[in-house]
Coordinates of C-alpha atoms and ligand atoms in Angstrom, one line a residue:
M9 CA 16.6 24.2 -2.2
Y10 CA 19.1 21.6 -2.5
T11 CA 22.0 23.7 -4.0
Q12 CA 22.1 26.2 -1.2
A13 CA 25.2 26.4 1.0
L14 CA 27.6 24.6 -1.2
N15 CA 31.3 24.4 0.1
D16 CA 33.5 27.4 -0.9
P17 CA 36.2 26.6 -3.3
A18 CA 39.1 27.1 -0.7
N19 CA 37.8 24.3 1.2
K20 CA 37.5 22.0 -2.0
A21 CA 41.0 22.9 -2.9
A22 CA 42.5 21.9 0.3
T23 CA 40.7 18.5 0.4
V24 CA 42.2 17.7 -3.1
A25 CA 45.7 18.1 -1.9
E26 CA 45.2 15.8 1.0
G27 CA 45.3 12.0 1.4
E28 CA 42.2 10.0 2.6
E29 CA 43.2 9.9 6.1
E30 CA 43.7 13.7 6.4
Q31 CA 40.5 14.2 4.6
N32 CA 38.7 12.0 7.2
V33 CA 40.3 13.8 10.1
R34 CA 39.2 17.2 8.5
F35 CA 35.7 15.5 7.9
M36 CA 35.4 14.5 11.4
A37 CA 36.5 18.0 12.8
R38 CA 33.6 19.5 10.8
I39 CA 31.1 16.9 12.1
D40 CA 32.3 17.7 15.7
A41 CA 31.9 21.4 15.1
D42 CA 28.3 20.8 13.9
E43 CA 29.3 22.1 10.4
K44 CA 26.7 20.9 7.7
I45 CA 28.1 18.6 5.0
E46 CA 27.0 19.6 1.7
P47 CA 26.7 17.4 -1.5
N48 CA 29.9 18.5 -3.2
D49 CA 32.0 18.3 0.0
W50 CA 34.5 15.5 0.5
M51 CA 32.8 12.8 2.5
P52 CA 33.7 9.0 3.1
D53 CA 32.2 6.5 1.0
S54 CA 30.5 4.9 3.8
Y55 CA 28.9 8.1 5.0
R56 CA 27.6 8.6 1.5
K57 CA 26.2 5.0 1.3
T58 CA 24.6 5.2 4.8
L59 CA 22.9 8.4 3.9
I60 CA 21.7 6.9 0.5
R61 CA 20.4 3.8 2.4
Q62 CA 18.6 5.9 5.1
I63 CA 17.2 8.8 2.9
S64 CA 16.0 6.4 0.1
Q65 CA 14.3 4.4 2.6
H66 CA 12.7 7.3 4.2
A67 CA 11.6 8.7 0.7
N68 CA 10.2 5.2 -0.1
S69 CA 8.3 5.1 3.2
E70 CA 6.6 8.3 2.4
I71 CA 5.5 7.1 -1.1
I72 CA 4.3 3.5 0.1
G73 CA 2.7 5.4 3.0
M74 CA 0.3 6.9 0.6
L75 CA -1.2 3.5 -0.1
P76 CA -2.8 2.5 3.3
E77 CA -4.3 5.8 3.6
G78 CA -5.6 6.1 -0.2
N79 CA -7.6 3.0 0.6
W80 CA -10.0 5.3 2.3
N81 CA -10.2 8.2 -0.2
T82 CA -13.5 6.9 -1.6
R83 CA -15.0 6.1 1.7
A84 CA -14.2 9.0 4.0
P85 CA -17.4 9.8 6.0
T86 CA -17.8 13.4 5.1
L87 CA -16.6 15.8 2.2
R88 CA -14.5 17.8 4.8
R89 CA -12.8 14.4 5.9
K90 CA -12.2 13.6 2.3
A91 CA -10.8 16.8 1.5
T92 CA -8.3 16.7 4.4
L93 CA -7.3 13.0 3.7
L94 CA -6.6 14.0 0.1
A95 CA -4.4 16.8 1.2
K96 CA -2.4 14.7 3.6
I97 CA -1.8 12.0 1.1
Q98 CA -0.5 14.6 -1.5
D99 CA 1.7 16.0 1.4
E100 CA 3.3 12.6 1.7
G101 CA 4.0 12.4 -2.0
G102 CA 5.6 15.8 -1.7
H103 CA 7.9 14.6 1.2
G104 CA 9.0 11.7 -0.9
L105 CA 9.9 14.0 -3.7
Y106 CA 12.1 16.2 -1.3
L107 CA 13.7 13.3 0.0
Y108 CA 14.4 11.5 -3.3
S109 CA 16.0 15.0 -4.4
A110 CA 18.1 14.9 -1.4
A111 CA 19.3 11.4 -2.2
E112 CA 20.0 12.4 -5.7
T113 CA 22.6 15.0 -4.4
L114 CA 24.6 12.0 -3.3
G115 CA 25.0 10.6 -6.7
I116 CA 22.1 8.1 -7.1
S117 CA 19.4 8.3 -9.6
R118 CA 15.8 8.5 -8.9
E119 CA 15.4 5.4 -11.5
E120 CA 18.0 3.5 -9.5
M121 CA 16.1 4.1 -6.3
E122 CA 12.8 3.1 -7.8
H123 CA 14.3 0.0 -9.1
Q124 CA 15.7 -0.8 -5.9
L125 CA 12.4 -0.3 -4.1
I126 CA 10.3 -2.4 -6.3
T127 CA 12.8 -5.3 -6.4
G128 CA 13.0 -5.3 -2.8
K129 CA 16.7 -4.2 -2.4
A130 CA 15.7 -1.0 -0.6
R131 CA 13.6 -1.0 2.5
Y132 CA 10.5 1.1 3.5
S133 CA 9.1 1.5 7.0
S134 CA 7.7 -1.6 8.5
I135 CA 4.5 0.3 9.6
F136 CA 3.1 0.4 5.9
N137 CA 2.6 -3.5 5.8
Y138 CA -0.4 -3.2 7.8
P139 CA -3.9 -3.0 6.5
T140 CA -6.3 0.0 7.0
L141 CA -9.5 -1.9 8.1
S142 CA -11.7 0.9 9.5
W143 CA -12.2 4.6 9.1
A144 CA -10.6 5.0 12.6
D145 CA -7.3 3.7 11.1
I146 CA -7.0 7.1 9.4
G147 CA -7.2 8.8 12.7
T148 CA -4.8 6.4 14.3
I149 CA -2.2 6.7 11.5
G150 CA -2.3 10.6 11.8
W151 CA -1.9 10.2 15.6
L152 CA 0.4 7.4 16.0
V153 CA 2.4 6.8 12.8
D154 CA 2.7 10.7 12.0
G155 CA 3.3 11.2 15.8
A156 CA 6.3 8.6 15.6
A157 CA 7.5 10.0 12.6
I158 CA 7.8 13.4 13.9
M159 CA 9.5 12.2 17.0
N160 CA 12.1 10.6 14.7
Q161 CA 12.3 13.5 12.3
I162 CA 12.6 16.4 14.6
P163 CA 16.2 15.5 15.5
L164 CA 16.9 14.9 11.8
C165 CA 16.5 18.6 11.4
R166 CA 20.0 18.8 13.0
C167 CA 21.3 16.0 10.8
S168 CA 24.8 16.7 9.6
F169 CA 23.9 16.4 5.9
G170 CA 22.6 19.8 4.7
P171 CA 20.0 18.7 2.1
Y172 CA 18.5 16.1 4.5
A173 CA 18.3 18.4 7.4
R174 CA 16.8 21.2 5.4
A175 CA 14.1 18.9 3.8
M176 CA 13.2 17.7 7.3
V177 CA 12.3 21.3 8.4
R178 CA 9.3 21.5 6.0
V179 CA 8.3 17.8 6.5
C180 CA 8.1 18.2 10.4
K181 CA 5.9 21.2 9.9
E182 CA 3.4 19.1 7.7
E183 CA 3.7 16.0 9.9
S184 CA 2.7 18.1 12.8
F185 CA -0.6 19.1 11.1
H186 CA -1.1 15.5 10.1
Q187 CA -0.8 14.4 13.6
R188 CA -3.4 16.8 15.0
Q189 CA -5.7 15.8 12.1
G190 CA -5.6 12.3 13.1
Y191 CA -6.0 13.0 16.8
E192 CA -8.9 15.1 15.9
I193 CA -10.6 12.3 14.0
L194 CA -10.1 9.9 17.0
L195 CA -11.4 12.7 19.5
A196 CA -14.8 12.9 17.2
L197 CA -15.1 9.0 17.3
C198 CA -14.5 8.9 21.1
N199 CA -17.0 11.6 21.8
G200 CA -19.5 9.9 19.5
S201 CA -21.4 6.7 20.0
D202 CA -20.5 3.6 21.8
E203 CA -19.7 1.8 18.4
Q204 CA -17.6 4.8 17.3
K205 CA -15.5 4.6 20.3
A206 CA -15.1 0.9 20.1
M207 CA -14.0 1.3 16.5
A208 CA -11.3 3.8 17.8
Q209 CA -10.2 1.3 20.5
E210 CA -10.0 -1.6 18.0
S211 CA -7.8 0.5 15.9
I212 CA -5.4 1.4 18.6
N213 CA -5.1 -2.2 19.6
R214 CA -4.0 -3.1 16.0
W215 CA -1.5 -0.2 15.4
W216 CA 0.1 0.4 18.9
W217 CA 2.7 -2.1 18.7
P218 CA 3.5 -1.7 14.9
S219 CA 4.1 2.0 15.8
I220 CA 6.4 1.3 18.6
M221 CA 8.6 -0.8 16.3
M222 CA 8.9 2.0 13.7
F223 CA 11.8 3.3 15.8
G224 CA 13.8 0.3 14.8
P225 CA 15.6 -2.5 17.0
H226 CA 16.6 -1.9 20.6
D227 CA 19.9 0.0 20.6
T228 CA 21.9 -3.1 21.6
D229 CA 20.7 -4.8 18.4
S230 CA 20.9 -1.8 16.0
T231 CA 23.6 -2.5 13.4
H232 CA 24.0 1.2 12.1
S233 CA 23.3 3.5 15.3
D234 CA 26.9 3.7 16.6
Q235 CA 28.4 4.9 13.5
S236 CA 25.3 7.1 12.5
M237 CA 25.4 8.8 15.9
A238 CA 29.2 9.6 15.5
W239 CA 28.5 11.1 12.1
K240 CA 25.6 12.9 13.6
I241 CA 23.2 11.6 11.0
K242 CA 21.3 10.1 14.0
R243 CA 21.2 12.5 16.9
I244 CA 19.0 10.5 19.5
S245 CA 19.1 6.7 19.8
N246 CA 16.1 4.3 18.5
D247 CA 15.3 3.3 22.3
D248 CA 15.5 7.0 23.5
L249 CA 13.1 8.2 20.8
R250 CA 10.8 5.3 21.4
Q251 CA 10.7 6.2 25.1
K252 CA 10.1 9.8 24.4
F253 CA 7.3 8.9 22.1
I254 CA 5.5 6.5 24.6
D255 CA 5.8 9.2 27.3
A256 CA 4.2 11.8 25.2
T257 CA 1.4 9.4 23.6
V258 CA 0.1 7.5 26.7
P259 CA -1.4 10.6 28.3
Q260 CA -3.0 11.4 25.0
A261 CA -4.7 8.1 24.9
H262 CA -5.8 8.5 28.3
F263 CA -7.4 11.9 27.3
L264 CA -9.2 10.1 24.5
G265 CA -10.5 7.6 27.1
L266 CA -8.7 4.7 25.2
E267 CA -6.5 1.9 26.6
I268 CA -3.0 1.2 25.5
P269 CA -3.0 -2.5 24.5
D270 CA -0.2 -3.3 26.9
P271 CA -1.0 -4.9 30.4
D272 CA 2.7 -4.0 31.4
M273 CA 2.4 -0.3 30.8
K274 CA 3.0 1.6 34.0
F275 CA 4.2 4.9 35.3
N276 CA 7.3 4.9 37.2
Q277 CA 7.2 7.8 39.5
E278 CA 10.9 7.9 40.2
T279 CA 12.1 8.0 36.4
G280 CA 9.1 10.0 35.2
H281 CA 8.8 7.5 32.3
W282 CA 6.0 5.0 31.2
E283 CA 7.5 1.5 31.4
F284 CA 6.2 -0.8 28.7
G285 CA 6.0 -4.5 27.8
K286 CA 8.1 -6.7 25.5
I287 CA 8.2 -5.9 21.9
D288 CA 7.6 -8.8 19.6
W289 CA 10.6 -8.7 17.7
D290 CA 9.7 -11.7 15.7
E291 CA 6.7 -10.0 14.1
F292 CA 9.2 -7.1 13.2
K293 CA 11.7 -9.4 11.5
Q294 CA 8.9 -11.2 9.7
V295 CA 7.6 -7.9 8.3
L296 CA 11.1 -6.9 7.4
A297 CA 11.6 -10.1 5.5
G298 CA 8.6 -9.5 3.3
N299 CA 6.1 -11.7 5.2
G300 CA 3.9 -8.7 6.8
P301 CA 0.1 -8.7 6.1
C302 CA 0.5 -6.2 3.0
N303 CA 4.2 -6.5 1.8
R304 CA 3.2 -8.1 -1.4
E305 CA 0.3 -5.8 -2.1
R306 CA 2.4 -2.7 -1.5
L307 CA 5.1 -3.7 -3.9
A308 CA 2.7 -4.8 -6.4
A309 CA 1.0 -1.4 -6.3
R310 CA 4.4 0.4 -6.8
T311 CA 5.4 -2.0 -9.6
K312 CA 2.1 -1.3 -11.3
A313 CA 2.5 2.4 -11.0
F314 CA 6.0 2.1 -12.3
E315 CA 5.0 0.1 -15.5
D316 CA 1.8 2.3 -16.0
G317 CA 3.9 5.5 -15.9
K318 CA 6.7 3.9 -18.3
W319 CA 5.0 5.6 -21.3
V320 CA 5.4 9.0 -19.8
Q321 CA 9.1 8.3 -19.1
E322 CA 9.5 7.2 -22.6
A323 CA 7.9 10.2 -24.1
A324 CA 9.8 12.6 -21.9
L325 CA 13.1 11.0 -23.0
A326 CA 12.0 11.0 -26.7
H327 CA 11.1 14.8 -26.3
A328 CA 14.6 15.7 -24.7
K329 CA 16.5 13.6 -27.3
K330 CA 14.6 15.5 -30.1
Q331 CA 15.2 18.8 -28.5
A332 CA 18.9 17.9 -28.1
A333 CA 19.2 16.9 -31.6
R334 CA 17.6 20.2 -32.8
A335 CA 20.0 22.2 -30.7
A336 CA 23.0 20.4 -32.1
N337 CA 21.7 20.8 -35.6
K338 CA 21.2 24.6 -35.0
E339 CA 24.9 24.9 -33.6
A340 CA 26.3 23.0 -36.6
A341 CA 24.5 25.3 -39.1
Ligands
BYC17 N1 11.2 -0.5 9.2 O1 20.6 -0.4 12.6 P1 19.2 0.1 12.5 C1 6.4 8.7 7.5 C2 16.1 -1.7 9.4 S1 7.5 7.6 7.1 C3 11.9 -1.1 8.1 O2 18.7 0.7 13.8 P2 19.1 2.6 11.2 C4 5.0 8.8 7.1 C5 17.1 -0.7 8.9 O3 17.0 -0.2 7.9 C6 8.5 7.4 8.4 N2 13.2 -1.3 8.5 O4 19.1 1.1 11.3 C7 4.8 8.6 5.7 C8 18.4 -1.9 9.2 O5 18.2 -2.6 8.0 P3 19.4 -2.5 6.7 C9 9.9 6.9 7.8 C10 13.6 -1.0 9.7 O6 18.9 3.0 9.7 C11 3.4 8.5 5.2 C12 18.1 -2.6 10.4 O7 16.7 -2.7 10.4 N3 11.0 7.5 8.5 O8 6.8 9.8 8.0 O9 20.2 3.2 12.0 C13 2.3 8.7 6.3 C14 18.7 -2.2 11.6 O10 18.2 -1.1 12.1 C15 13.0 -0.1 10.6 C16 12.2 7.1 8.4 O11 12.6 6.5 7.4 C17 11.6 0.0 10.4 N4 10.7 0.5 11.2 O12 17.7 3.2 12.0 C18 2.7 8.9 7.6 C19 13.0 8.0 9.2 N5 13.7 0.1 11.7 O13 19.3 -1.1 6.2 C20 4.0 8.9 8.0 C21 14.6 7.9 8.9 C22 15.1 -0.4 11.4 O14 20.8 -2.6 7.5 N6 15.2 6.8 9.1 N7 14.9 -1.0 10.1 O15 19.0 -3.7 5.9 C23 15.6 6.5 10.5 O16 15.7 7.3 11.2 C24 16.4 5.2 10.6 O17 16.8 4.7 9.3 C25 15.6 4.1 11.5 C26 16.4 2.9 11.6 C27 15.5 4.6 12.8 C28 14.2 3.8 10.8

């Protein structure tokens, strides 16, 4: 999947003969012409670093995102709910794998990304530092968290870097299914008893604002947006995506008969948008600094998985070494 559409040799030969400035001009012309950049094409070092940062952060989010949902594997209310939850969690693991593979094409190893994650050098989405306290949270994560993820990822299908854009196509299809599955869980709760509906409302109360924060800081405070938009890694800004998400989601909440926990939320007839209250950026900063409700728990779980899986890595390496030595002996004979 990730080796499709590699650049043609003529293009590569041309870039070798050029200096860095000309290479950059040619690179920007390709970006402006909406051409896809492939792994063995020339690219500025900062473009490569930005992609490694964003794609590995995205992959880490998928893998860490399995943990809060996994908390409900043993307590799903019915067999059908359990089967769909397990399938969703497996999908997230698969998304992590496509994304780590896409990042590897940029010259970073899987081991290095894993090391950066467990040592806290690489980020993952703020949203996964919140706990899943009730079954309704599984519905809310599907509806709001996967919903926000789709809003952010649909434009990434048009990202300038080929392997990332192609990985996103399949990820978005699967996330759409997750979003519907989550909404259907909430629909069942909202059509159920008063207690079930109250459980759904309590869950939305906790997850609404963290979901809104998933889109990142306001455009004016976003460090990477201008450059990432110029490189067409990001196609729509943090604030524009957040607004699109809110506009799509508020009517869905109303259909469920649930309140959005924002007293300032109101529809502006002139603009056609839902206006919303102030986001608590202090909370966002605290979560990013490692002080969210579950940061330590999440990293401890990943570190344990890494330590527990070490023997598999060691066995695979020992096997590969033995195979290589055998092949070398055969050749020498
Ligand atoms: N959480 O300049 P900005 C999913 C950081 S998982 C943590 O705007 P950028 C799913 C940002 O990294 C969905 N950190 O940055 C899985 C930067 O810090 P550094 C995950 C955040 O990169 C399981 C600083 O703030 N999706 O689908 O231009 C179950 C300044 O921000 C966050 C992706 O990762 C945050 N929310 O834009 C269910 C999508 N926001 O690196 C669902 C791909 C910002 O300078 N990523 N920061 O130290 C992106 O689209 C972009 O990276 C972002 C941020 C929009 C997130």
